[in-house]
PDB file of C-alpha atoms in Angstrom:
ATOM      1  CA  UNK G  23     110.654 159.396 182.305  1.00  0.00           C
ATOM      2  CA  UNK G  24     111.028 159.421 178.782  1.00  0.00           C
ATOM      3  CA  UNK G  25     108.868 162.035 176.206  1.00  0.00           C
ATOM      4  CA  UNK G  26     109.149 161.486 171.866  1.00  0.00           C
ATOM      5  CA  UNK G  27     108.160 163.781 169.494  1.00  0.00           C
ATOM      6  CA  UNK G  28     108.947 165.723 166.651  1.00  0.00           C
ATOM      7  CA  UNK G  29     110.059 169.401 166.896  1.00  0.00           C
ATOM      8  CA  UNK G  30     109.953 171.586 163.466  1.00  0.00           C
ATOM      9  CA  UNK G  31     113.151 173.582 164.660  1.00  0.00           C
ATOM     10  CA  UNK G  32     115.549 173.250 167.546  1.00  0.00           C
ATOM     11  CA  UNK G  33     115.218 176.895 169.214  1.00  0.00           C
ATOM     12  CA  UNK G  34     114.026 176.703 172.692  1.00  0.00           C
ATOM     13  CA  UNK G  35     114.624 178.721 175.441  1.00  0.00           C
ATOM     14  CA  UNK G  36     112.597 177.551 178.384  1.00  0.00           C
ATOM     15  CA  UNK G  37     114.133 179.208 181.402  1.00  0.00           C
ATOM     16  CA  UNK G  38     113.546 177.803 184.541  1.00  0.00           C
ATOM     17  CA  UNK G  39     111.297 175.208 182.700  1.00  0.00           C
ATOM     18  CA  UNK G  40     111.284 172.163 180.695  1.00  0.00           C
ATOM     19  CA  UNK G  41     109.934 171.098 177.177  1.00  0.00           C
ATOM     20  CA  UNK G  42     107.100 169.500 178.665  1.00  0.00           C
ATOM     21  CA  UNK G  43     105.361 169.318 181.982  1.00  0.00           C
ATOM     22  CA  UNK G  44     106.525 165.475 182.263  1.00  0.00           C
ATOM     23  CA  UNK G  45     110.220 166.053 182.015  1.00  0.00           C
ATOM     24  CA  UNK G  46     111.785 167.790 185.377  1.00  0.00           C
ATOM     25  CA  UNK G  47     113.009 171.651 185.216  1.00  0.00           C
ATOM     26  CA  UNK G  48     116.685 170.187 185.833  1.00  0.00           C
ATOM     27  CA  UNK G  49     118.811 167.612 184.618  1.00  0.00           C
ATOM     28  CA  UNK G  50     117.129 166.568 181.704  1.00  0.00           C
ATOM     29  CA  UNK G  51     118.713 165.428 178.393  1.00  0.00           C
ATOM     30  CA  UNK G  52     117.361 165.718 174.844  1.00  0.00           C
ATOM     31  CA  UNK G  53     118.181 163.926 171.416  1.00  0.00           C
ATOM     32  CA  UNK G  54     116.991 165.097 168.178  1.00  0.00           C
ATOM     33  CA  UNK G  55     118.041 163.258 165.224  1.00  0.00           C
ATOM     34  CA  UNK G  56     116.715 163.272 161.496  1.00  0.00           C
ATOM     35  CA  UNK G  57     117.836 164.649 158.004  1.00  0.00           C
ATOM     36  CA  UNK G  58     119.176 168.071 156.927  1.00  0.00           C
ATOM     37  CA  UNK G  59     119.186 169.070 153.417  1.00  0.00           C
ATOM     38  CA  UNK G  60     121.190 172.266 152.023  1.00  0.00           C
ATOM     39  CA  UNK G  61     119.814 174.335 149.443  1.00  0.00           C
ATOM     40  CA  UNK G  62     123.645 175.334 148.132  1.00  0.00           C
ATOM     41  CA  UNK G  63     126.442 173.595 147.714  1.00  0.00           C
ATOM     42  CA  UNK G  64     129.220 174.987 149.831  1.00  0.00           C
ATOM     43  CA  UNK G  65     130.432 175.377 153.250  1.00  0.00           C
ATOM     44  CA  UNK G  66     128.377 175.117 155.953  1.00  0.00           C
ATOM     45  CA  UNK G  67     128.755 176.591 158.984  1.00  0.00           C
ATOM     46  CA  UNK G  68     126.473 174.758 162.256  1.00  0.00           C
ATOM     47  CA  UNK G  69     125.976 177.208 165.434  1.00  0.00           C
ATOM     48  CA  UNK G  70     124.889 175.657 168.570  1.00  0.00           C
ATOM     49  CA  UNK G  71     123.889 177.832 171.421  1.00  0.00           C
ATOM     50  CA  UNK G  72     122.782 176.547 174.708  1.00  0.00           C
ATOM     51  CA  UNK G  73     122.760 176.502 178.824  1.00  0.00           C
ATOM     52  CA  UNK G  74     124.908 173.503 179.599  1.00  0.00           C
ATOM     53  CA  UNK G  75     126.238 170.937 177.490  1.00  0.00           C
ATOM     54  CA  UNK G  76     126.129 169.498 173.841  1.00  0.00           C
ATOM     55  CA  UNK G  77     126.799 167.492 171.136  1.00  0.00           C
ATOM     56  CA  UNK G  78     126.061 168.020 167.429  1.00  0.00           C
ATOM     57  CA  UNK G  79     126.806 165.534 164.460  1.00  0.00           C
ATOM     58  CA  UNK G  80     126.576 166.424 160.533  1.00  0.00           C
ATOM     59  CA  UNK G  81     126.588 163.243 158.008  1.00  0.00           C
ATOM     60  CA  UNK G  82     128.536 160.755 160.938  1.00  0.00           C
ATOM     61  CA  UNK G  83     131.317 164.120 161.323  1.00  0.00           C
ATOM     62  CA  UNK G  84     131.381 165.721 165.170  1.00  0.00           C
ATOM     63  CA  UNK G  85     131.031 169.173 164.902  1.00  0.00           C
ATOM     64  CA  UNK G  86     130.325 170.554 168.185  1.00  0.00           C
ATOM     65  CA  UNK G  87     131.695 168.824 171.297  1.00  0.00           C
ATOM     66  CA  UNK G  88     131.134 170.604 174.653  1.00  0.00           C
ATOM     67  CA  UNK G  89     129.398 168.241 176.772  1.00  0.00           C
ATOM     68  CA  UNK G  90     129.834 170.702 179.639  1.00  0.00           C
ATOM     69  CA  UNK G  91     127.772 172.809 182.068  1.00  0.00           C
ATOM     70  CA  UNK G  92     128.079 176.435 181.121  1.00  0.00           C
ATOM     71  CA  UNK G  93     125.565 179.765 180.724  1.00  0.00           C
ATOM     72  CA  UNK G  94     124.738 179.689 177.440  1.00  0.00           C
ATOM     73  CA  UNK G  95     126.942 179.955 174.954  1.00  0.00           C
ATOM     74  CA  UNK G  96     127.628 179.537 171.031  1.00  0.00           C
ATOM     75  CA  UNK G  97     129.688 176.636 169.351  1.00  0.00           C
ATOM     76  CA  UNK G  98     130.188 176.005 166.177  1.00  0.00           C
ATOM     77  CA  UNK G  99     131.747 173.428 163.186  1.00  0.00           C
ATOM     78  CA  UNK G 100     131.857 173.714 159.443  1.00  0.00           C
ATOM     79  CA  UNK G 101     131.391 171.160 156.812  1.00  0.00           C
ATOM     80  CA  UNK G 102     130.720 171.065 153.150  1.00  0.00           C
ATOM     81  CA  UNK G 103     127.621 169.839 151.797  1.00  0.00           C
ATOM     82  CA  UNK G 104     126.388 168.858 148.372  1.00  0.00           C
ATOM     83  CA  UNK G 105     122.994 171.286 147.776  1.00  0.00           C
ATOM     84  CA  UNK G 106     119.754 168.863 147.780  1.00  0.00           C
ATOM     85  CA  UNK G 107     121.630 165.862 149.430  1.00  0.00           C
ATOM     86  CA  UNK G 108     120.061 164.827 152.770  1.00  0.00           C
ATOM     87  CA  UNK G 109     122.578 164.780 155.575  1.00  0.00           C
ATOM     88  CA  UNK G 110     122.648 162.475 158.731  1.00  0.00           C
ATOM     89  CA  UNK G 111     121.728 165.652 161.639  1.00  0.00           C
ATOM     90  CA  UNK G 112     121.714 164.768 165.634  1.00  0.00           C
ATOM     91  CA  UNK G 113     122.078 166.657 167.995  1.00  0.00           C
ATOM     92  CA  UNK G 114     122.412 166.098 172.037  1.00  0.00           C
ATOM     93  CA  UNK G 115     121.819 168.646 174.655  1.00  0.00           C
ATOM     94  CA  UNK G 116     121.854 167.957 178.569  1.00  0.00           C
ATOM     95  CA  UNK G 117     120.133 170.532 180.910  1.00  0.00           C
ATOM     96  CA  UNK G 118     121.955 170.347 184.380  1.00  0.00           C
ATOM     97  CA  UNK G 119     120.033 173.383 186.736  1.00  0.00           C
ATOM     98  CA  UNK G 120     118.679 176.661 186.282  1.00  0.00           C
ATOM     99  CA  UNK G 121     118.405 178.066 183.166  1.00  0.00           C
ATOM    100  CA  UNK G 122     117.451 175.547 179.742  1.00  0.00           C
ATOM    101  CA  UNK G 123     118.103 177.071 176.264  1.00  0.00           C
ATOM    102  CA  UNK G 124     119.002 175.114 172.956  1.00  0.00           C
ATOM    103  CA  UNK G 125     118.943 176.238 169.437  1.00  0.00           C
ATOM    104  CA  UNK G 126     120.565 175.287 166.429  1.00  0.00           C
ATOM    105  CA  UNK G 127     121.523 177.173 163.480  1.00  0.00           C
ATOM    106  CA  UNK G 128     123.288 177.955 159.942  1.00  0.00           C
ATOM    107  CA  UNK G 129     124.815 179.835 157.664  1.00  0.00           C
ATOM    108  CA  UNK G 130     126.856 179.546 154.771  1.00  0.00           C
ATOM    109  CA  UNK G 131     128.417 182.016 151.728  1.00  0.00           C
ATOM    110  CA  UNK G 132     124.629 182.203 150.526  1.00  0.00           C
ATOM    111  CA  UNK G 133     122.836 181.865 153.488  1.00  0.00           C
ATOM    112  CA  UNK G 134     122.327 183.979 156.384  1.00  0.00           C
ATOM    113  CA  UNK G 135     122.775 183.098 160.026  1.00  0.00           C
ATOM    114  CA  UNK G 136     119.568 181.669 161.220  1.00  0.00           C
ATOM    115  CA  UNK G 137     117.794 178.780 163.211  1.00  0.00           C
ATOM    116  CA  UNK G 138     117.825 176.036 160.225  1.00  0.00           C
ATOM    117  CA  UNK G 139     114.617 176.015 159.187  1.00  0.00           C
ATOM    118  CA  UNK G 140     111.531 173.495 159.345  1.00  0.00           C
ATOM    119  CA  UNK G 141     112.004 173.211 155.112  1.00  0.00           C
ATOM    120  CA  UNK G 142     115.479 171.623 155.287  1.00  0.00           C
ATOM    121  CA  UNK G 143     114.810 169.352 158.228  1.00  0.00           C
ATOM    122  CA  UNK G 144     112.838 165.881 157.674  1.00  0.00           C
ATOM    123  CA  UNK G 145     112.264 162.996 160.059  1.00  0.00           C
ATOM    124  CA  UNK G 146     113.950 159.766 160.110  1.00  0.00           C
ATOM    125  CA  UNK G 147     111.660 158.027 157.917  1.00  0.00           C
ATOM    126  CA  UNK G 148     110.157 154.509 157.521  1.00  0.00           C
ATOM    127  CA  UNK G 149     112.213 151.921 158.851  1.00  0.00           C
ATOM    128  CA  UNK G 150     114.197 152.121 162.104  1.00  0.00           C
ATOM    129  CA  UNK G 151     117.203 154.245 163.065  1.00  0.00           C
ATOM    130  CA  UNK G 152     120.420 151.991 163.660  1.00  0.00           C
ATOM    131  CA  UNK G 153     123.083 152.977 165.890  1.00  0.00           C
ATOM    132  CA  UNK G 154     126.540 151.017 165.115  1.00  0.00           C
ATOM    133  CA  UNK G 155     129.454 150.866 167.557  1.00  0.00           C
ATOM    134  CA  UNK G 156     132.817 149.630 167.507  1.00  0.00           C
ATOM    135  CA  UNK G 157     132.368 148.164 170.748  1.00  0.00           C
ATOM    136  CA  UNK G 158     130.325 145.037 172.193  1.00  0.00           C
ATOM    137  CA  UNK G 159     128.868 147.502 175.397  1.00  0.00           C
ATOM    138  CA  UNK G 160     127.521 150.319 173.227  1.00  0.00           C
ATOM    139  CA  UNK G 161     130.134 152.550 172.834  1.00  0.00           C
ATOM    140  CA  UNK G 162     132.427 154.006 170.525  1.00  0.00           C
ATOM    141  CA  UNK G 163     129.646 154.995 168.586  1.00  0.00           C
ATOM    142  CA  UNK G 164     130.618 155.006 164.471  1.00  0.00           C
ATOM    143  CA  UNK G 165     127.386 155.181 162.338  1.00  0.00           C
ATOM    144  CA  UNK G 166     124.035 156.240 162.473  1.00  0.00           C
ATOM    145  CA  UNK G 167     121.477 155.600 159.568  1.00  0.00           C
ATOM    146  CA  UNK G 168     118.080 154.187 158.653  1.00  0.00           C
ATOM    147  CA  UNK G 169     117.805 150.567 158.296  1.00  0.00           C
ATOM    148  CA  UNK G 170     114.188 150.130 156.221  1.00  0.00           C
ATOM    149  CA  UNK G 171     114.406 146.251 157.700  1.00  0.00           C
ATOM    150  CA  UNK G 172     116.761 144.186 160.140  1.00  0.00           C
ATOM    151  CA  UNK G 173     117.146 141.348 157.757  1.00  0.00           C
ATOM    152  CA  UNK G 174     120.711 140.995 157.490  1.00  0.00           C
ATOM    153  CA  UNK G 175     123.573 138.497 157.035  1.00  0.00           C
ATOM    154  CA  UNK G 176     127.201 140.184 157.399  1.00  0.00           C
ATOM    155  CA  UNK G 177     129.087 137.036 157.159  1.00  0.00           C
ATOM    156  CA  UNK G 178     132.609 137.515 157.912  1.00  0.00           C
ATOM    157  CA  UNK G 179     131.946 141.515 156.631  1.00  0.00           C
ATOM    158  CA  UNK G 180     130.170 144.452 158.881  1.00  0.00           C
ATOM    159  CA  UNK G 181     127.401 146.662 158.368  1.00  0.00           C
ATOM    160  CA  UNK G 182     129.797 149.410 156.823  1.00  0.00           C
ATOM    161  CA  UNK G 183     133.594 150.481 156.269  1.00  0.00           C
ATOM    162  CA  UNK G 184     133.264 152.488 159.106  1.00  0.00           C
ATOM    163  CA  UNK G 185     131.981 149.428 161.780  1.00  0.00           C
ATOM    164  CA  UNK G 186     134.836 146.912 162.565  1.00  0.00           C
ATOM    165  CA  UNK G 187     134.047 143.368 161.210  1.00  0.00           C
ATOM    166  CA  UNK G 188     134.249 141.673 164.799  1.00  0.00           C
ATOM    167  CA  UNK G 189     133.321 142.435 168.300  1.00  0.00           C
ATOM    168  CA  UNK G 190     130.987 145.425 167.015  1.00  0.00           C
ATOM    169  CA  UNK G 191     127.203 145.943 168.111  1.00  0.00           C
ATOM    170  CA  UNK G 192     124.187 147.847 167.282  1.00  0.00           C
ATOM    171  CA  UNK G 193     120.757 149.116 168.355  1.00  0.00           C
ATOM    172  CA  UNK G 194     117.593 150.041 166.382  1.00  0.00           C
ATOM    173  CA  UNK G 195     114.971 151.672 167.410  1.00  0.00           C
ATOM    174  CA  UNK G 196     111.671 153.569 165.935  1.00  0.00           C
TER     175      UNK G 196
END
């Protein structure tokens, strides 16, 4: 079974329970991807803090990696960001059994530690989100963005510096 919808914040803590009657109490998985946007220009600091494992990505750069079951527990990765620039933001939590908590955070020299708020977060957008890989079986995955069309013609080129110009693939959806 499969739920979409947009969530203002990531900070959920829902026990023994799931984030919606549809999805099962255990071994669930949840994606969340859009746009952040700092307010300063400095050094960011990304907290994740949850009951089993995840993944968290700022503008294409990995900055939490514990794909894991645990109790819950705080990562973190830093990355500086240009103040009123929207970032690239996904993040990928799996719920194995028991207890289900994920939140996401921020801080940075002028701002205080604290769930990132609904202000700095925006959806995808119009068009469709496009995964790239450097792979021809979906993985290796190397960029993420929003395509406003699929109307393209690479030639003997590829979709960006970071995608390989042969034996690459991608998938858009919206």
């Amino acid at each position: 079974q499969s739920l979409t919808r947009i969530d203002s914040t990531v900070n959920f803590n829902w026990g023994t329970g799931s984030p919606d009657p549809s999805i099962p109490a255990d071994y669930f998985s949840v994606r969340w991807q859009g746009k952040v946007q700092p307010q300063y220009s400095e050094t960011y600091t990304f907290y994740t803090s949850t009951d089993d494992g995840v993944r968290l990505w700022v503008n294409g750069q990995l900055l939490v990696d514990d794909w894991n079951g645990h109790p819950e527990k705080e990562n973190s990765g830093t990355i500086a960001l240009v103040a009123g620039q929207k970032y690239d933001i996904k993040m990928e939590y799996y719920e194995g059994i028991v207890d289900a908590t994920a939140k996401l955070l921020w801080s940075s020299p002028s701002t205080q530690k604290a769930t990132i708020p609904q202000s700095q977060l925006y959806s995808v957008g119009d068009g469709l989100m496009a995964v790239y890989y450097n792979s021809m079986n979906f993985t290796n995955q190397v960029l993420t963005r929003n395509d406003p069309t699929v109307d393209f013609s690479w030639d003997l080129g590829s979709p960006d510096p970071s995608v390989q110009t042969d034996h690459f693939c991608a998938r858009w959806q919206g």
